[in-house]
PDB file of C-alpha atoms in Angstrom:
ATOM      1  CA  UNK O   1      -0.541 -28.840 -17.265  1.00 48.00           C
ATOM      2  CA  UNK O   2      -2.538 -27.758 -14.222  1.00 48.00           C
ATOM      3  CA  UNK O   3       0.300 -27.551 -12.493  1.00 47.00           C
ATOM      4  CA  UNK O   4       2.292 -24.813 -14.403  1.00 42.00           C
ATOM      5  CA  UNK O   5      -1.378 -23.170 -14.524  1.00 40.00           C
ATOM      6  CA  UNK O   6      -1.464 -22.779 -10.803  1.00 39.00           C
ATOM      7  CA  UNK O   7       2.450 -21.804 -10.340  1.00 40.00           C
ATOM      8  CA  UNK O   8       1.440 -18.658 -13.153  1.00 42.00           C
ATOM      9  CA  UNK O   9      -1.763 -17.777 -11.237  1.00 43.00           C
ATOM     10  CA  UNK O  10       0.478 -17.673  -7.817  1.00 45.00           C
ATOM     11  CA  UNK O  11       3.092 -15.676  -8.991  1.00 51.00           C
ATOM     12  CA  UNK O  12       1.671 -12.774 -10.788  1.00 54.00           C
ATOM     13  CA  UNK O  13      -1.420 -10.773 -11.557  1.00 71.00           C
ATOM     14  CA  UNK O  14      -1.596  -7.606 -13.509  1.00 89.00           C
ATOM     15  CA  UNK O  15       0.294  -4.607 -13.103  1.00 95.00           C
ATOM     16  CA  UNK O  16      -2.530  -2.182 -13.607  1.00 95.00           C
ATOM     17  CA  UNK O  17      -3.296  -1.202 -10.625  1.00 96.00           C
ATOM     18  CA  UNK O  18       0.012  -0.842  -9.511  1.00 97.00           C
ATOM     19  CA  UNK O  19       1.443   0.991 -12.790  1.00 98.00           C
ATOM     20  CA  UNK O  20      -2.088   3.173 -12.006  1.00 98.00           C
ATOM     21  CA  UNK O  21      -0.735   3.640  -8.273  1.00 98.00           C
ATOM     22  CA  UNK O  22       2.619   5.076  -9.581  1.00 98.00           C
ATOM     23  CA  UNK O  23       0.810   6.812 -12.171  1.00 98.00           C
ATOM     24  CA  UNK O  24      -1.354   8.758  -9.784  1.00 98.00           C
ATOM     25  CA  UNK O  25       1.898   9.298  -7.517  1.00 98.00           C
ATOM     26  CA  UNK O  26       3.722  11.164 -10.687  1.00 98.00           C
ATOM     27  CA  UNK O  27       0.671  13.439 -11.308  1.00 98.00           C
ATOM     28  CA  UNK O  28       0.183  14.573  -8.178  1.00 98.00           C
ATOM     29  CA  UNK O  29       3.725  15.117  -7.690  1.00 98.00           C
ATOM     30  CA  UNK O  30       4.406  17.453 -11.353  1.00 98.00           C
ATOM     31  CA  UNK O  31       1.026  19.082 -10.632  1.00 98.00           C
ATOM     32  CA  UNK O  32       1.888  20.077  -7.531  1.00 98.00           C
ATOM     33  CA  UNK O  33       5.617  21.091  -8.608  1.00 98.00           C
ATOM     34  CA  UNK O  34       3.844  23.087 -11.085  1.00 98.00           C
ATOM     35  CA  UNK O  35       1.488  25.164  -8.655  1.00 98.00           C
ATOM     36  CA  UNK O  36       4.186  26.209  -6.615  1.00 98.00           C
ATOM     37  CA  UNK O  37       6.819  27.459  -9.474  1.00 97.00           C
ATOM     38  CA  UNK O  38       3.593  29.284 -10.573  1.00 97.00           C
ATOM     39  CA  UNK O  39       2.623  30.650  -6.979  1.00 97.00           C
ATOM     40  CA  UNK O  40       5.513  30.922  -4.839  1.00 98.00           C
ATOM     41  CA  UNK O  41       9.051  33.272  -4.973  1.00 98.00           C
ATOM     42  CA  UNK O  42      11.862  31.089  -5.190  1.00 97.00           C
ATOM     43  CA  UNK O  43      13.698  30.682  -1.671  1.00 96.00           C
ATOM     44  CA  UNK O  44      11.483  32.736   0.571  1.00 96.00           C
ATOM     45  CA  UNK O  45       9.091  30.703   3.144  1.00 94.00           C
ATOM     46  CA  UNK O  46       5.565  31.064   3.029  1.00 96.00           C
ATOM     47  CA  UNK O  47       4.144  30.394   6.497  1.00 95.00           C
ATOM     48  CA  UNK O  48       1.297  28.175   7.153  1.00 96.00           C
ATOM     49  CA  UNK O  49       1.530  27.118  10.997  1.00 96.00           C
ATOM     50  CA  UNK O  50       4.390  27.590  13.098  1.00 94.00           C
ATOM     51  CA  UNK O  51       5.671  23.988  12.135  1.00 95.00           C
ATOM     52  CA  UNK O  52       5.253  24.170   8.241  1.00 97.00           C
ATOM     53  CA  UNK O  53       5.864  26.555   5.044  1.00 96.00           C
ATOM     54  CA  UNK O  54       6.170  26.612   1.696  1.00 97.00           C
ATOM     55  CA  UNK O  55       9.600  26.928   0.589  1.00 96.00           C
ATOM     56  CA  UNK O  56       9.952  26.718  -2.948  1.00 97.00           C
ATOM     57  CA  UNK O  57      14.010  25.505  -3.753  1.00 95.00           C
ATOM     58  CA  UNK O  58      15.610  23.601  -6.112  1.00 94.00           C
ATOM     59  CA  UNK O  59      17.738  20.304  -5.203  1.00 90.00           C
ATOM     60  CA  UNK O  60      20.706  19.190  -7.597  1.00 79.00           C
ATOM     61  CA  UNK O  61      21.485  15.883  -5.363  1.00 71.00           C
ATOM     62  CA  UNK O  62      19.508  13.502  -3.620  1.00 71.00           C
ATOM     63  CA  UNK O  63      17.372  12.821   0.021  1.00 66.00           C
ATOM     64  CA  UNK O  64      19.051  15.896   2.316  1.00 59.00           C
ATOM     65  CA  UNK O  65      20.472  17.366  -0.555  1.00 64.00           C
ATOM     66  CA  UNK O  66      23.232  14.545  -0.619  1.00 65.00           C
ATOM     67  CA  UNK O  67      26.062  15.864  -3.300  1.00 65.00           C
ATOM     68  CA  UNK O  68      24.014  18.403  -4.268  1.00 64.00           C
ATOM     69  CA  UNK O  69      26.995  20.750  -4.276  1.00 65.00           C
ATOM     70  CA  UNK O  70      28.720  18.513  -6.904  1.00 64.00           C
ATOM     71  CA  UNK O  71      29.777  19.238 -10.422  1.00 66.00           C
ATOM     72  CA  UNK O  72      26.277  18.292 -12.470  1.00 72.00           C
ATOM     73  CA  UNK O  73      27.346  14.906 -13.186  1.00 82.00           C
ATOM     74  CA  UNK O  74      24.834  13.694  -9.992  1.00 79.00           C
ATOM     75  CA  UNK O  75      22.051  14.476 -12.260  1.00 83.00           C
ATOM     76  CA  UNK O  76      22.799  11.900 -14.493  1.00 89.00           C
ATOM     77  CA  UNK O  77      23.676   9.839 -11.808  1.00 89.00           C
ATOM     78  CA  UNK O  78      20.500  10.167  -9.483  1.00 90.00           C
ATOM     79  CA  UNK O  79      18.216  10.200 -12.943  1.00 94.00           C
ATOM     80  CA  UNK O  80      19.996   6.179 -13.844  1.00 95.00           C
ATOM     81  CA  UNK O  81      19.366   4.672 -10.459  1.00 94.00           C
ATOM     82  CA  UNK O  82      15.938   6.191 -10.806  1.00 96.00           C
ATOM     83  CA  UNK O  83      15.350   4.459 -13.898  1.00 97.00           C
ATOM     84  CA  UNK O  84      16.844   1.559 -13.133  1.00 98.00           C
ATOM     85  CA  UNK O  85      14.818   1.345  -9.700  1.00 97.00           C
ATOM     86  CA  UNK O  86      11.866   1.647 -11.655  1.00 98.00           C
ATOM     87  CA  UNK O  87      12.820  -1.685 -14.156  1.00 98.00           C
ATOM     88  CA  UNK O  88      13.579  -3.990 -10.840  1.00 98.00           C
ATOM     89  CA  UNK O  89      10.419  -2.544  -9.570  1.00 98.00           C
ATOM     90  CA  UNK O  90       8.346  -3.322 -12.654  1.00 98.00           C
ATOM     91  CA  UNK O  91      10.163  -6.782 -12.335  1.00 97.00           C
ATOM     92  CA  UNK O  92       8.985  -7.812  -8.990  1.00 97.00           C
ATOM     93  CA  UNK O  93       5.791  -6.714  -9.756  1.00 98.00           C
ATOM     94  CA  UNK O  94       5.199  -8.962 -12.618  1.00 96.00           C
ATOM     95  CA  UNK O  95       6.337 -11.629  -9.971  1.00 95.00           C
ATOM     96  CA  UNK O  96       4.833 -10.405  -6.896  1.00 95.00           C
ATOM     97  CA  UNK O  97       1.479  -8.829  -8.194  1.00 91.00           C
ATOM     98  CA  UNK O  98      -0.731 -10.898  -5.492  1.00 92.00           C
ATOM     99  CA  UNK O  99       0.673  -9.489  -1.947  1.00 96.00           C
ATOM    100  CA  UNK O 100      -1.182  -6.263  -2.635  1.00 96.00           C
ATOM    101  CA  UNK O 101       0.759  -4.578   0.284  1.00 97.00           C
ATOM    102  CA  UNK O 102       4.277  -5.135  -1.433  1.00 97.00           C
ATOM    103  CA  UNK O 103       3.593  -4.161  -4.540  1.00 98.00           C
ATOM    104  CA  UNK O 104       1.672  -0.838  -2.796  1.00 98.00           C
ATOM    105  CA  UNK O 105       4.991   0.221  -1.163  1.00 98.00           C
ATOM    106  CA  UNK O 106       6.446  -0.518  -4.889  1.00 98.00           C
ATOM    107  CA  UNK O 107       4.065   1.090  -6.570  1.00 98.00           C
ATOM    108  CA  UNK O 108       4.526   4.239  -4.394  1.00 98.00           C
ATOM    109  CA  UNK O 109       8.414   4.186  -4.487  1.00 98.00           C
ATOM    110  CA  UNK O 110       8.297   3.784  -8.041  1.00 98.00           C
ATOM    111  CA  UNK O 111       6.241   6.858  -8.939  1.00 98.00           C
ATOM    112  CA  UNK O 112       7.997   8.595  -6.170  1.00 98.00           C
ATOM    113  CA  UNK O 113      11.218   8.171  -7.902  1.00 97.00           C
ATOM    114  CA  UNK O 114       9.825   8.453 -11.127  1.00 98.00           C
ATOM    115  CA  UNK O 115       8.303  11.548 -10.386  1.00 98.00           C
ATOM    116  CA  UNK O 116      12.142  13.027  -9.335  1.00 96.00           C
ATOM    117  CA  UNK O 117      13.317  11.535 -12.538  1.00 97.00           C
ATOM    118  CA  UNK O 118      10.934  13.731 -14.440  1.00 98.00           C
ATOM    119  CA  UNK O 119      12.278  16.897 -12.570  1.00 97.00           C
ATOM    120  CA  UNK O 120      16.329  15.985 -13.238  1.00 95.00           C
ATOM    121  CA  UNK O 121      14.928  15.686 -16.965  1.00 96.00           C
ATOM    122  CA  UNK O 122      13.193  18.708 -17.077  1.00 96.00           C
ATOM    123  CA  UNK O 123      14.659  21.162 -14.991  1.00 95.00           C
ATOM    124  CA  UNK O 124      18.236  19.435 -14.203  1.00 92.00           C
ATOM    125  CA  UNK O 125      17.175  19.684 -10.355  1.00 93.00           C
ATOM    126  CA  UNK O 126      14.635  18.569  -8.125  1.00 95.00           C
ATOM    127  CA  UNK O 127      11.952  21.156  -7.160  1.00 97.00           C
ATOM    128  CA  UNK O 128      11.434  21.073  -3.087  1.00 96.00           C
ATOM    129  CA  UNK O 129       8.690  23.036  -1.360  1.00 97.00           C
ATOM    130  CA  UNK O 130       7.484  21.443   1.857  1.00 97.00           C
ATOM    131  CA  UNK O 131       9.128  22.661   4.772  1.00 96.00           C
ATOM    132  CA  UNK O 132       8.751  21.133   8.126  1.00 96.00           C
ATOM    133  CA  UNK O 133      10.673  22.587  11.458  1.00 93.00           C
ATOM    134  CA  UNK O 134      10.066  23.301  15.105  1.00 92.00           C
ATOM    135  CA  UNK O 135      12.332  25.109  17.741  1.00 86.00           C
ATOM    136  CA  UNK O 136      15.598  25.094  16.793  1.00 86.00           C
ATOM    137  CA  UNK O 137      14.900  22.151  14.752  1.00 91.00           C
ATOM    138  CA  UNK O 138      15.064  22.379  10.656  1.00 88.00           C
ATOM    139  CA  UNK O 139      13.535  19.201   8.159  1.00 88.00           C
ATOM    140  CA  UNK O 140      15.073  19.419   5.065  1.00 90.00           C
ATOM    141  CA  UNK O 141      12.180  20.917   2.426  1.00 93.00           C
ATOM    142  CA  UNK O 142      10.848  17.457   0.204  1.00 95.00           C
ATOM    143  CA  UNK O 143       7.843  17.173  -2.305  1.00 97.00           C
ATOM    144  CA  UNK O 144       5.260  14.290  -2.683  1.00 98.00           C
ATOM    145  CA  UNK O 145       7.894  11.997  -4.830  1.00 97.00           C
ATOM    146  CA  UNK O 146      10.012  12.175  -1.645  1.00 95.00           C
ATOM    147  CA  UNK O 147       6.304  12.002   0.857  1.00 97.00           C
ATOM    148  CA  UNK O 148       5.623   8.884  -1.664  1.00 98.00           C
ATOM    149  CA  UNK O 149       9.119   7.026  -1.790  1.00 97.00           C
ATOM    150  CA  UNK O 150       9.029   7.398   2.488  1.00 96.00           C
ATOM    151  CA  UNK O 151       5.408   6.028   2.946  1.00 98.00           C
ATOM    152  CA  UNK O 152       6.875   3.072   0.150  1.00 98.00           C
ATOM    153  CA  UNK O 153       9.484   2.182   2.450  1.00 98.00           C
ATOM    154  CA  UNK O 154       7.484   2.171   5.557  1.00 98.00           C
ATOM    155  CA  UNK O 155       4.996  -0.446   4.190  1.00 98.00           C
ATOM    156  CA  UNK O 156       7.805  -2.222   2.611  1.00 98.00           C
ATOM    157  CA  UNK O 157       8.827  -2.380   6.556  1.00 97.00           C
ATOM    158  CA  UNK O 158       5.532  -3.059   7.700  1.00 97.00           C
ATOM    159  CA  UNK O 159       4.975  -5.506   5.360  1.00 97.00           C
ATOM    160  CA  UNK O 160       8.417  -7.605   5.921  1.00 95.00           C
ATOM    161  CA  UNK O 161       7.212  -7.729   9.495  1.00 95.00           C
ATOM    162  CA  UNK O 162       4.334  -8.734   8.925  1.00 93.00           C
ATOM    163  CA  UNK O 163       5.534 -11.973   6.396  1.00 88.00           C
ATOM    164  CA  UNK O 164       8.058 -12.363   9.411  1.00 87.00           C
ATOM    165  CA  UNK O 165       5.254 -12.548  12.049  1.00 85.00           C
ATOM    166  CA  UNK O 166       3.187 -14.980  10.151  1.00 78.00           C
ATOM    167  CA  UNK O 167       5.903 -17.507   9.231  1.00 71.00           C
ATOM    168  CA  UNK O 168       6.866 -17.799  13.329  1.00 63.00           C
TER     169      UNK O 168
END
């Protein structure tokens, strides 16, 4: 009996604070989408430094507008793996709910992509407006999903290194 008890206790916590992580991700994310359609032209750069605008643009594919140029059916496509990410993310976090900076990076992917989801739903694209350059030299525009799903990945990173470090 105590035994199962302690394998449960090890293995998962609650998802609260990670479902309120994502949570917090998607808000941001559709209130900020929201601002700029109110505020900004479509497709004309609002300059804030000589790095960074606002460019308000629409995205029908994915990260650097892959197959965005495709026939619509990307939508559907890009909106499924979204979801699905979001069920093998809610799975590991039921299993790995006590290494707080794993289930962080999850947390943030998941609204991240969550937060596009919403937009393929809603608008059949993905709204863009950050726009990052210098020189000669052009970042593809992004929003906070994307900022979220990039800072996710980096801690997942930072995290498998660290796991790796500490098992040597």
């Amino acid at each position: 009996m105590a035994k199962s008890r302690s394998i449960q206790a090890s293995g998962s916590s609650s998802l609260a604070p990670w479902l309120g992580i994502s949570l917090i991700v998607i808000l941001f994310d559709q209130l900020t989408k929201i601002a700029v359609t109110k505020v900004f032209a479509y497709a004309t750069p609002y300059v804030v430094t000589s790095f960074f605008n606002f460019f308000f643009i629409f995205n029908r594919g994915a990260a650097f507008s892959f197959l965005s140029t495709a026939s619509g059916w990307q939508r559907w496509a890009f909106t499924a793996l979204g979801v699905a990410a979001a069920c093998v993310i809610v799975y590991l976090l039921k299993r790995h709910g006590n290494q707080k900076l794993f289930c962080a990076a999850l947390a943030l992917i998941m609204g991240g992509a969550l937060g596009n989801v919403i937009d393929r739903l809603v608008h059949g694209r993905v709204i863009d407006f950050l726009d990052f350059h210098a020189g000669g030299w052009h970042w593809p525009a992004f929003n906070l999903a994307d900022s979220a799903i990039v800072l996710g990945a980096a801690l997942l990173v930072l995290d498998e290194l660290r796991r790796v470090r500490g098992a040597r």
